[in-house]
PDB file of C-alpha atoms in Angstrom:
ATOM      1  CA  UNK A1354       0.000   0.000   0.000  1.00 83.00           C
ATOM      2  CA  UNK A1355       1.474   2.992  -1.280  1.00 88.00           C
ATOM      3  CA  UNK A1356      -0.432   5.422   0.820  1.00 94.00           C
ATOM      4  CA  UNK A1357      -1.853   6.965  -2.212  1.00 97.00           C
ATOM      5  CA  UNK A1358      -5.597   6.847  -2.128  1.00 97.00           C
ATOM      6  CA  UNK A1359      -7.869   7.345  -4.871  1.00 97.00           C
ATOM      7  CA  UNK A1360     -12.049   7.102  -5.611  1.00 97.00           C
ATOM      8  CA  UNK A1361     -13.660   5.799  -6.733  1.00 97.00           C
ATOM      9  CA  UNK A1362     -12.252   2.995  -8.050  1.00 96.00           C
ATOM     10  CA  UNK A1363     -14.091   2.300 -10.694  1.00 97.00           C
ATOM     11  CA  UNK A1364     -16.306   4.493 -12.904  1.00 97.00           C
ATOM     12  CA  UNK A1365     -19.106   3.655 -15.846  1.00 97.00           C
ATOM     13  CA  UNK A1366     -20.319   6.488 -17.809  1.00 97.00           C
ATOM     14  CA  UNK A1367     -21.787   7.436 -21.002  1.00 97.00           C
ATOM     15  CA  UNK A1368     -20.293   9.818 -23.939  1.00 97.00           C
ATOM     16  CA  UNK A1369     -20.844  13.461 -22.970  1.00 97.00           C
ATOM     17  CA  UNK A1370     -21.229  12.922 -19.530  1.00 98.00           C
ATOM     18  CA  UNK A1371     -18.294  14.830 -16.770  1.00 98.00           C
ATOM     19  CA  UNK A1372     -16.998  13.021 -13.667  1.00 98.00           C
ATOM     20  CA  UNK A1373     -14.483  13.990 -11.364  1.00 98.00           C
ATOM     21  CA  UNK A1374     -11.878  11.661  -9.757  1.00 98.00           C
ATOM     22  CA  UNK A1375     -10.467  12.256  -6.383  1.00 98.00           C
ATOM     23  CA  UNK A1376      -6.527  11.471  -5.276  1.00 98.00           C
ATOM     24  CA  UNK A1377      -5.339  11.842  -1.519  1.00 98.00           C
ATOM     25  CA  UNK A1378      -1.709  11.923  -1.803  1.00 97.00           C
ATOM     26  CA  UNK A1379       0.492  10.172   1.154  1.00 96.00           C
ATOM     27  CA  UNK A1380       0.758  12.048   4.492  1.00 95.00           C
ATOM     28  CA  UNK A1381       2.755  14.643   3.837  1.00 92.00           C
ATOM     29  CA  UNK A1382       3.134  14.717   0.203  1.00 94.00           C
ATOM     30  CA  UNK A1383       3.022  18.005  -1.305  1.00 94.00           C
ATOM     31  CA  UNK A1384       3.073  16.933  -5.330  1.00 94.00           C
ATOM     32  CA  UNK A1385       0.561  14.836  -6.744  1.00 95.00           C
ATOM     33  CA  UNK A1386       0.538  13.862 -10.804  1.00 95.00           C
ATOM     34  CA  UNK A1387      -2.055  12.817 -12.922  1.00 97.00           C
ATOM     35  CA  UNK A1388      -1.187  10.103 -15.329  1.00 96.00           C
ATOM     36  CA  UNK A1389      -3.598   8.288 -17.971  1.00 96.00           C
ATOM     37  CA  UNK A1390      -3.115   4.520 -19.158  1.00 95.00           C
ATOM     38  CA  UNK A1391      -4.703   3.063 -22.120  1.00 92.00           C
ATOM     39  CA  UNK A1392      -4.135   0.277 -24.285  1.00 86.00           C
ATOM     40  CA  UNK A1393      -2.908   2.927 -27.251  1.00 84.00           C
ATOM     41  CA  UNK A1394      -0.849   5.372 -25.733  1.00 85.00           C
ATOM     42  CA  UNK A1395       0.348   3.336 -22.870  1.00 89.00           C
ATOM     43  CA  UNK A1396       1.380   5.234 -19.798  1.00 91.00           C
ATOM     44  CA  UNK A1397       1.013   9.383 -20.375  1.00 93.00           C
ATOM     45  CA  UNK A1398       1.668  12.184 -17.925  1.00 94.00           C
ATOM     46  CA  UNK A1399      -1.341  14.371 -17.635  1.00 96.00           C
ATOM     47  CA  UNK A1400      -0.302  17.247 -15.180  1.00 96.00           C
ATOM     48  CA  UNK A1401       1.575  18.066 -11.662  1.00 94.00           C
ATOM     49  CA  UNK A1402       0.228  20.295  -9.097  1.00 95.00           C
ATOM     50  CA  UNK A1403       2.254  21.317  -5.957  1.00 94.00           C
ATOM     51  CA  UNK A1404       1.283  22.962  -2.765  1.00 94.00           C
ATOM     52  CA  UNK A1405      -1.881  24.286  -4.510  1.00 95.00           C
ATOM     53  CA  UNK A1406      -0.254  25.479  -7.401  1.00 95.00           C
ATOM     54  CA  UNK A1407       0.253  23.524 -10.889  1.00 95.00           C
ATOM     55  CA  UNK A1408       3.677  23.095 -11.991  1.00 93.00           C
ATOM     56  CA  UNK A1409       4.117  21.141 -15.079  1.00 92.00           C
ATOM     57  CA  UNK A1410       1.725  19.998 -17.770  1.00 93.00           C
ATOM     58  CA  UNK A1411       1.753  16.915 -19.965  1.00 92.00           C
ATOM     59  CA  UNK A1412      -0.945  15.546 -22.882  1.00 85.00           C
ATOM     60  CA  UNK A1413      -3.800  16.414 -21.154  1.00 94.00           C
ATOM     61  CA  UNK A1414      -6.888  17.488 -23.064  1.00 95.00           C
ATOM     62  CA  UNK A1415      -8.685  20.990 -22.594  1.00 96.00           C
ATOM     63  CA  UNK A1416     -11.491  19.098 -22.261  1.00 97.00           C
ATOM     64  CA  UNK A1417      -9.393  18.096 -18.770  1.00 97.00           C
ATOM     65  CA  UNK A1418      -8.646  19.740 -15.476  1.00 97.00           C
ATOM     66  CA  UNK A1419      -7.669  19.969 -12.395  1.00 97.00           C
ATOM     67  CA  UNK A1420      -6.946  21.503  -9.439  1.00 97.00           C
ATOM     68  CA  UNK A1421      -5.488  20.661  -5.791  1.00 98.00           C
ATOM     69  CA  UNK A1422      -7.350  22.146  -2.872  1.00 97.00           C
ATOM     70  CA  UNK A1423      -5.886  23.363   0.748  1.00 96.00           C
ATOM     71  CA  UNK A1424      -5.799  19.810   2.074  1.00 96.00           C
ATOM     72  CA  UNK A1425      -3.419  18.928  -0.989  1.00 96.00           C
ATOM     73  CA  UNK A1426      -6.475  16.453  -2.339  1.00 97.00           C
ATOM     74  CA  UNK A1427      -6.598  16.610  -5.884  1.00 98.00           C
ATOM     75  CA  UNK A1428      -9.553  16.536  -8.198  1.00 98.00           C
ATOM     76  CA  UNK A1429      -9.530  15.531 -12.170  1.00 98.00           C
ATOM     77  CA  UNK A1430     -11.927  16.494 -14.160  1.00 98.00           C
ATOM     78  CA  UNK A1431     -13.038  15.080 -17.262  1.00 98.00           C
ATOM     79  CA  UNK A1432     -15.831  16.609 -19.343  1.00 97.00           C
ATOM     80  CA  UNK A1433     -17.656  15.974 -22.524  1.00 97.00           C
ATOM     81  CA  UNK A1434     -16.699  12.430 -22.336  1.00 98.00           C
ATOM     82  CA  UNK A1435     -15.631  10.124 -25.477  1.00 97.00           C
ATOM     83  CA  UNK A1436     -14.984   7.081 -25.819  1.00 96.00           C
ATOM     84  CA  UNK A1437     -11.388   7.316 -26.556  1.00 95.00           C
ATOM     85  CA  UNK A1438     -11.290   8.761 -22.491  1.00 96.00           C
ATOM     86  CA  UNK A1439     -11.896   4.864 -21.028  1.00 97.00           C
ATOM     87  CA  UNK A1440      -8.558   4.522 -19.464  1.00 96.00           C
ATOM     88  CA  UNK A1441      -6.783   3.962 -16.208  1.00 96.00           C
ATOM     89  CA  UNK A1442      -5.950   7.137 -14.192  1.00 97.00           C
ATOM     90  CA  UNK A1443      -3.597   6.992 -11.783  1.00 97.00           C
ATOM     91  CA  UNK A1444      -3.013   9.828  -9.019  1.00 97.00           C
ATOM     92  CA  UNK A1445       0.839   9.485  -7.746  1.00 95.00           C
ATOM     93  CA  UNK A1446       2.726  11.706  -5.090  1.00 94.00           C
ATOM     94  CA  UNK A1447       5.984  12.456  -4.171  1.00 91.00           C
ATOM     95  CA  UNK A1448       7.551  15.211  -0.774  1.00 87.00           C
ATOM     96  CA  UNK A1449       8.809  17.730  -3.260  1.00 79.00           C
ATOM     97  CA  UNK A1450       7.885  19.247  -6.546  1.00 70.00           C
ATOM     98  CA  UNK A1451      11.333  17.610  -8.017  1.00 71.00           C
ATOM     99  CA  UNK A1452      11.208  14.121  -6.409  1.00 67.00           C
ATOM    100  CA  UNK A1453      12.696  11.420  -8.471  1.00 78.00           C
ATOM    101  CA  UNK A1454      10.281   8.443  -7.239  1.00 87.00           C
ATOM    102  CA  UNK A1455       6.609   8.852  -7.239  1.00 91.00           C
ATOM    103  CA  UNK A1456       4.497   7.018  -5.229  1.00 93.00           C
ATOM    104  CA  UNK A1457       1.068   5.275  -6.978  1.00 94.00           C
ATOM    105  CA  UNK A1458      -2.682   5.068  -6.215  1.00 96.00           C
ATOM    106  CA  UNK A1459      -4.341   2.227  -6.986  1.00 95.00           C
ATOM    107  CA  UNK A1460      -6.360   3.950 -10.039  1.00 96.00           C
ATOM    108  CA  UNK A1461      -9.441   4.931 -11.098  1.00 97.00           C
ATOM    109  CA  UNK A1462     -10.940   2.486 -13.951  1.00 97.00           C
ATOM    110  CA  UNK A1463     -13.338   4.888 -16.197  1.00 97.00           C
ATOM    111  CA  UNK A1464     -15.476   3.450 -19.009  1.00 97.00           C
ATOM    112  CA  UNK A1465     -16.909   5.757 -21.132  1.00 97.00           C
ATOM    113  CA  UNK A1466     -20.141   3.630 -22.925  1.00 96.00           C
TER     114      UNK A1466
ATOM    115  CA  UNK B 989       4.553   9.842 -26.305  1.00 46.00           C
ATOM    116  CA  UNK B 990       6.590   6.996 -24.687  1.00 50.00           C
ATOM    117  CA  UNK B 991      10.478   7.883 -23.998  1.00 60.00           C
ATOM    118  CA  UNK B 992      11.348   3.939 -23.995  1.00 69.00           C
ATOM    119  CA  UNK B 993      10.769   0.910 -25.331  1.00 82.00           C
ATOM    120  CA  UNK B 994      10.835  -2.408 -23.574  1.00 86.00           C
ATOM    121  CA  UNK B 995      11.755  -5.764 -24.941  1.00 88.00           C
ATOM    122  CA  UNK B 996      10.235  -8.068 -25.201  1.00 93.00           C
ATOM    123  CA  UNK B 997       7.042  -7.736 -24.810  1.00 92.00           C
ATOM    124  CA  UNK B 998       6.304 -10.373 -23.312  1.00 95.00           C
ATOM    125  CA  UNK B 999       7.836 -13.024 -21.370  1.00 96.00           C
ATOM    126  CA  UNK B1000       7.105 -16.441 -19.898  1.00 97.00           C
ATOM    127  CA  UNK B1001       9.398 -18.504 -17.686  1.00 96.00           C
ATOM    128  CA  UNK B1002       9.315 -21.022 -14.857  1.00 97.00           C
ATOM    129  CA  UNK B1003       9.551 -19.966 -11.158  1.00 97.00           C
ATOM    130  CA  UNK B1004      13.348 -20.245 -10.283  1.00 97.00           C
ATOM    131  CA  UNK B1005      14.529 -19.014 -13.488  1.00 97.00           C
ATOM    132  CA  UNK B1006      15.753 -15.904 -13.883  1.00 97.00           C
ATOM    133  CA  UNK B1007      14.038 -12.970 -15.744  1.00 97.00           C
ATOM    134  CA  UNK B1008      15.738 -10.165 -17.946  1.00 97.00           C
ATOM    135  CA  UNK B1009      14.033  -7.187 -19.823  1.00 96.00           C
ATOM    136  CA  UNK B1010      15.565  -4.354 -21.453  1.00 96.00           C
ATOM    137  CA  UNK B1011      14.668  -1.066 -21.644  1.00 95.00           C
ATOM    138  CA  UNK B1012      15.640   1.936 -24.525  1.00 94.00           C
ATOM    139  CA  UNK B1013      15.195   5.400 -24.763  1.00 92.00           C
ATOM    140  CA  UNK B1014      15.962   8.641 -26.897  1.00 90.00           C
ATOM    141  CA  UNK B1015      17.263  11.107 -24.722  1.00 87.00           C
ATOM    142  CA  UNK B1016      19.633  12.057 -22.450  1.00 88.00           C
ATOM    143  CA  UNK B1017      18.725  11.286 -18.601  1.00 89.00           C
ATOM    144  CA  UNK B1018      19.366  12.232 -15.174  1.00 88.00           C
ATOM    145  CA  UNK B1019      18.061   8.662 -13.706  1.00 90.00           C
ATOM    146  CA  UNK B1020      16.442   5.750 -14.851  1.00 93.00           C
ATOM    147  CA  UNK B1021      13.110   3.565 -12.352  1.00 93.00           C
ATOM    148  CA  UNK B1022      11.903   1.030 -12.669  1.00 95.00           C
ATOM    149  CA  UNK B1023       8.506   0.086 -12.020  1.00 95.00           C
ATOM    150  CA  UNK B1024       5.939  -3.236 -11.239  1.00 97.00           C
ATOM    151  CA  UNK B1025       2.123  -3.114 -11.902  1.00 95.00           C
ATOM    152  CA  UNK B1026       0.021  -5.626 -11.142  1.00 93.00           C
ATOM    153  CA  UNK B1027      -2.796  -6.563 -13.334  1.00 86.00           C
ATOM    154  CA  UNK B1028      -4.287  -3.162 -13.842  1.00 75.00           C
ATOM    155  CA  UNK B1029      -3.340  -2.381 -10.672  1.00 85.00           C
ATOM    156  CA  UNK B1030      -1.306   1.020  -9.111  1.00 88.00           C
ATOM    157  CA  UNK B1031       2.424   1.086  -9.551  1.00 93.00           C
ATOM    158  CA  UNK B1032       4.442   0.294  -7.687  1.00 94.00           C
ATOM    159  CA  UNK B1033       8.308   1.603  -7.620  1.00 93.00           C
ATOM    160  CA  UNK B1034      11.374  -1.352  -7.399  1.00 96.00           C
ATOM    161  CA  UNK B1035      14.649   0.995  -8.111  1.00 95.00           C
ATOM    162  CA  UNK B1036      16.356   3.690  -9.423  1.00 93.00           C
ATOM    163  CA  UNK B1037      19.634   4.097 -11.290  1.00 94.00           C
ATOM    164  CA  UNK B1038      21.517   7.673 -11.662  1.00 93.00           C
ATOM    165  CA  UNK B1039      23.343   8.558 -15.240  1.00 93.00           C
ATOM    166  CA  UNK B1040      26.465   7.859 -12.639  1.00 94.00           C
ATOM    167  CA  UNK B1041      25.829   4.529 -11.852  1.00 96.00           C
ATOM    168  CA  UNK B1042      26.335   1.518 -13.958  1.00 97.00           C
ATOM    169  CA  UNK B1043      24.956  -1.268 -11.810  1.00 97.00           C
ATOM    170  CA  UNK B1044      22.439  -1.178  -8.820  1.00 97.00           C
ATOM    171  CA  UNK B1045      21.346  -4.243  -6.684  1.00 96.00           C
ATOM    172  CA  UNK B1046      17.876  -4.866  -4.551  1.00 96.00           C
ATOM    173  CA  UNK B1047      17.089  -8.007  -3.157  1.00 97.00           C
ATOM    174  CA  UNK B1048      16.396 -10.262  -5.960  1.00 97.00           C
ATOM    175  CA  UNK B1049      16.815  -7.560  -8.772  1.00 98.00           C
ATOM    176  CA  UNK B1050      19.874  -6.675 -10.345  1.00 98.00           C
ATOM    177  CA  UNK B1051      20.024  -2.927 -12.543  1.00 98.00           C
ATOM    178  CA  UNK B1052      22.327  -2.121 -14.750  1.00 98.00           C
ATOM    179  CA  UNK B1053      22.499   1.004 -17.254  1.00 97.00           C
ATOM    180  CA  UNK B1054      24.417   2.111 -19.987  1.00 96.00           C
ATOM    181  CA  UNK B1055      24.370   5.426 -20.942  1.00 95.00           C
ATOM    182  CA  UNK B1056      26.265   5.067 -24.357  1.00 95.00           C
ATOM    183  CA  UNK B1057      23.565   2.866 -25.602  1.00 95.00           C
ATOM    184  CA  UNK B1058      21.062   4.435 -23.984  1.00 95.00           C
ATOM    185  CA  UNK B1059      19.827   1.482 -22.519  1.00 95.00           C
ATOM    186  CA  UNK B1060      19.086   0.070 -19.148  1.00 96.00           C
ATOM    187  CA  UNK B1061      18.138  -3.821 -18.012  1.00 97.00           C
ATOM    188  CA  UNK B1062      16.418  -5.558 -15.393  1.00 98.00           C
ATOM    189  CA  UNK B1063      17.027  -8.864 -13.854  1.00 98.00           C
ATOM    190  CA  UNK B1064      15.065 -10.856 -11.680  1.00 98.00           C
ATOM    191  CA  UNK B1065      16.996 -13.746  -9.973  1.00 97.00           C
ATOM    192  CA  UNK B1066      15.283 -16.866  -8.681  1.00 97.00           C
ATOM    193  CA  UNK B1067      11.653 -15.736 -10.207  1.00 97.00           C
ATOM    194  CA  UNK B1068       8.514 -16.569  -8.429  1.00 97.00           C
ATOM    195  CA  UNK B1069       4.661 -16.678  -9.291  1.00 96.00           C
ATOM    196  CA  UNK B1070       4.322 -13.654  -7.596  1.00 95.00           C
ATOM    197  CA  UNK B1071       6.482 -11.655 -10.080  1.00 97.00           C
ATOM    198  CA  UNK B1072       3.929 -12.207 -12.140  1.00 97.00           C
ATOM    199  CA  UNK B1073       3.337  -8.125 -13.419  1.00 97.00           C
ATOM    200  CA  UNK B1074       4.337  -6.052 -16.103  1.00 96.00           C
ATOM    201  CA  UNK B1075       7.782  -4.081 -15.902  1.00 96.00           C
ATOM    202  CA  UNK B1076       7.935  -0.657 -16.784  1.00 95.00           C
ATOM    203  CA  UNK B1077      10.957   1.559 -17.016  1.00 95.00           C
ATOM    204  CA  UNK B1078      10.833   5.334 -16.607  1.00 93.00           C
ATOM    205  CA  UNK B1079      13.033   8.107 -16.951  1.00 91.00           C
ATOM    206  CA  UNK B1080      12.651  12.028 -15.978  1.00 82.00           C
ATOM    207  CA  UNK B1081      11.567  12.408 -12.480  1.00 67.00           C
ATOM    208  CA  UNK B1082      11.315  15.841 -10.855  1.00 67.00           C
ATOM    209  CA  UNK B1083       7.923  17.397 -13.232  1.00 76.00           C
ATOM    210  CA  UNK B1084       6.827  13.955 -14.904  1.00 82.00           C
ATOM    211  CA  UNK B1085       7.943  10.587 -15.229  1.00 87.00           C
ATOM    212  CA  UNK B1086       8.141   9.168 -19.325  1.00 90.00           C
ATOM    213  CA  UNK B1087       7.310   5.553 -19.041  1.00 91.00           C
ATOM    214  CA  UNK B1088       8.272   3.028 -21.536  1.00 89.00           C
ATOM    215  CA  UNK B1089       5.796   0.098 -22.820  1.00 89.00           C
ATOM    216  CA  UNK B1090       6.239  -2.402 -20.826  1.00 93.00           C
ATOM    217  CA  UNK B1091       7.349  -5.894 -20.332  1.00 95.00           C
ATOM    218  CA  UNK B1092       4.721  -8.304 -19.192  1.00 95.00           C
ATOM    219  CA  UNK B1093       6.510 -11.286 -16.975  1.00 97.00           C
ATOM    220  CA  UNK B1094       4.621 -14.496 -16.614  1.00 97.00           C
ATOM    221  CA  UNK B1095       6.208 -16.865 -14.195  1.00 97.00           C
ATOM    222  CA  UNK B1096       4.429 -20.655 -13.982  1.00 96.00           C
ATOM    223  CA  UNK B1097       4.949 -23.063 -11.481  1.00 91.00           C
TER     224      UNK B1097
END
């Protein structure tokens, strides 16, 4: 158990629809990344946010966001839904905006129907 | 985009064998991870190598890198079931990690 928590764990939705996914980073963990697995483009790094504040961005989709709130939780956002968007997403932290190991959640399954 | 590729692909062996998969990439690097997921599970992290170091040891797995060739290797000594995942190397740290695509390890009793 990393100490990386994420919900829900899995998700079922149809095209068009928004959800939001939720990542609690490990105690004390002040960076938390977004990352995106599918079966076509493998393992992709969505976007960093540290202390509040985001710090690097990857091949994430306007039709994306996030944000990380006071209590360094983190929220994706994924709107207008396609089908293309069924993927793992996996929430990982790390102590310091230029950590070298990141720490995994468990992952959010979304299928977009 | 994926920084590395992993061969092979795919790999099946019998528990107590030993397990190797390589790992290539493009550009020039600072570290090099290495990484186990398990069946569509969370990642989890095994070891990291610096450009500086040409060999790294953790229990049962044995790194080595090469910058020149821009390549890296894993071994697993003395496999078991439970090794069962897919391998994933990964280079960057610090903003993002670039992960490669994989090597998915079957080991049968």
């Amino acid at each position: 158990d990393s100490g990386v928590t994420q919900t829900p764990k899995h998700l079922i939705t149809a095209t068009g629809q928004r959800v939001t996914l939720r990542c609690s980073p490990r105690s004390g963990d002040l960076s938390v990344y977004w990352y995106q697995q599918s079966l076509d483009q493998g393992l992709q790094f969505l976007i960093q946010y540290y202390n509040g504040e985001e710090r690097a961005k990857g091949n994430i989709l306007e039709r994306f966001s996030a944000q990380q709130f006071p209590d360094l939780h983190s929220e994706l956002n994924l709107s207008s839904l396609e089908l293309g968007d069924s993927a793992l997403y996996f929430c990982a932290s790390s102590p310091q905006v230029r950590e070298d190991t990141q720490y995994f959640g468990p992952g959010t399954r979304l299928t977009v129907l | 985009s994926q920084q590395g590729e992993e061969d092979p692909q795919a790999l099946s062996i019998q528990e107590g064998e030993n397990a190797t998969m390589n790992c290539s990439y493009k550009t020039s690097i600072n570290n090099l991870q290495w990484y186990r997921q398990n069946s569509g599970r969370g990642l989890v992290h095994l070891i990291l190598i610096r450009s500086n170091e040409r060999e790294k040891h953790s229990g049962r797995l044995r790194v080595t890198l090469d910058t020149s060739k821009k390549s890296s290797s894993l071994l697993i000594t003395a496999s078991r079931a439970a090794d069962t995942a897919s391998y994933f190397c990964a280079t960057g740290g610090g903003n993002k990690l670039t992960f490669g695509t994989g090597t998915q390890l079957k080991v049968e009793l």
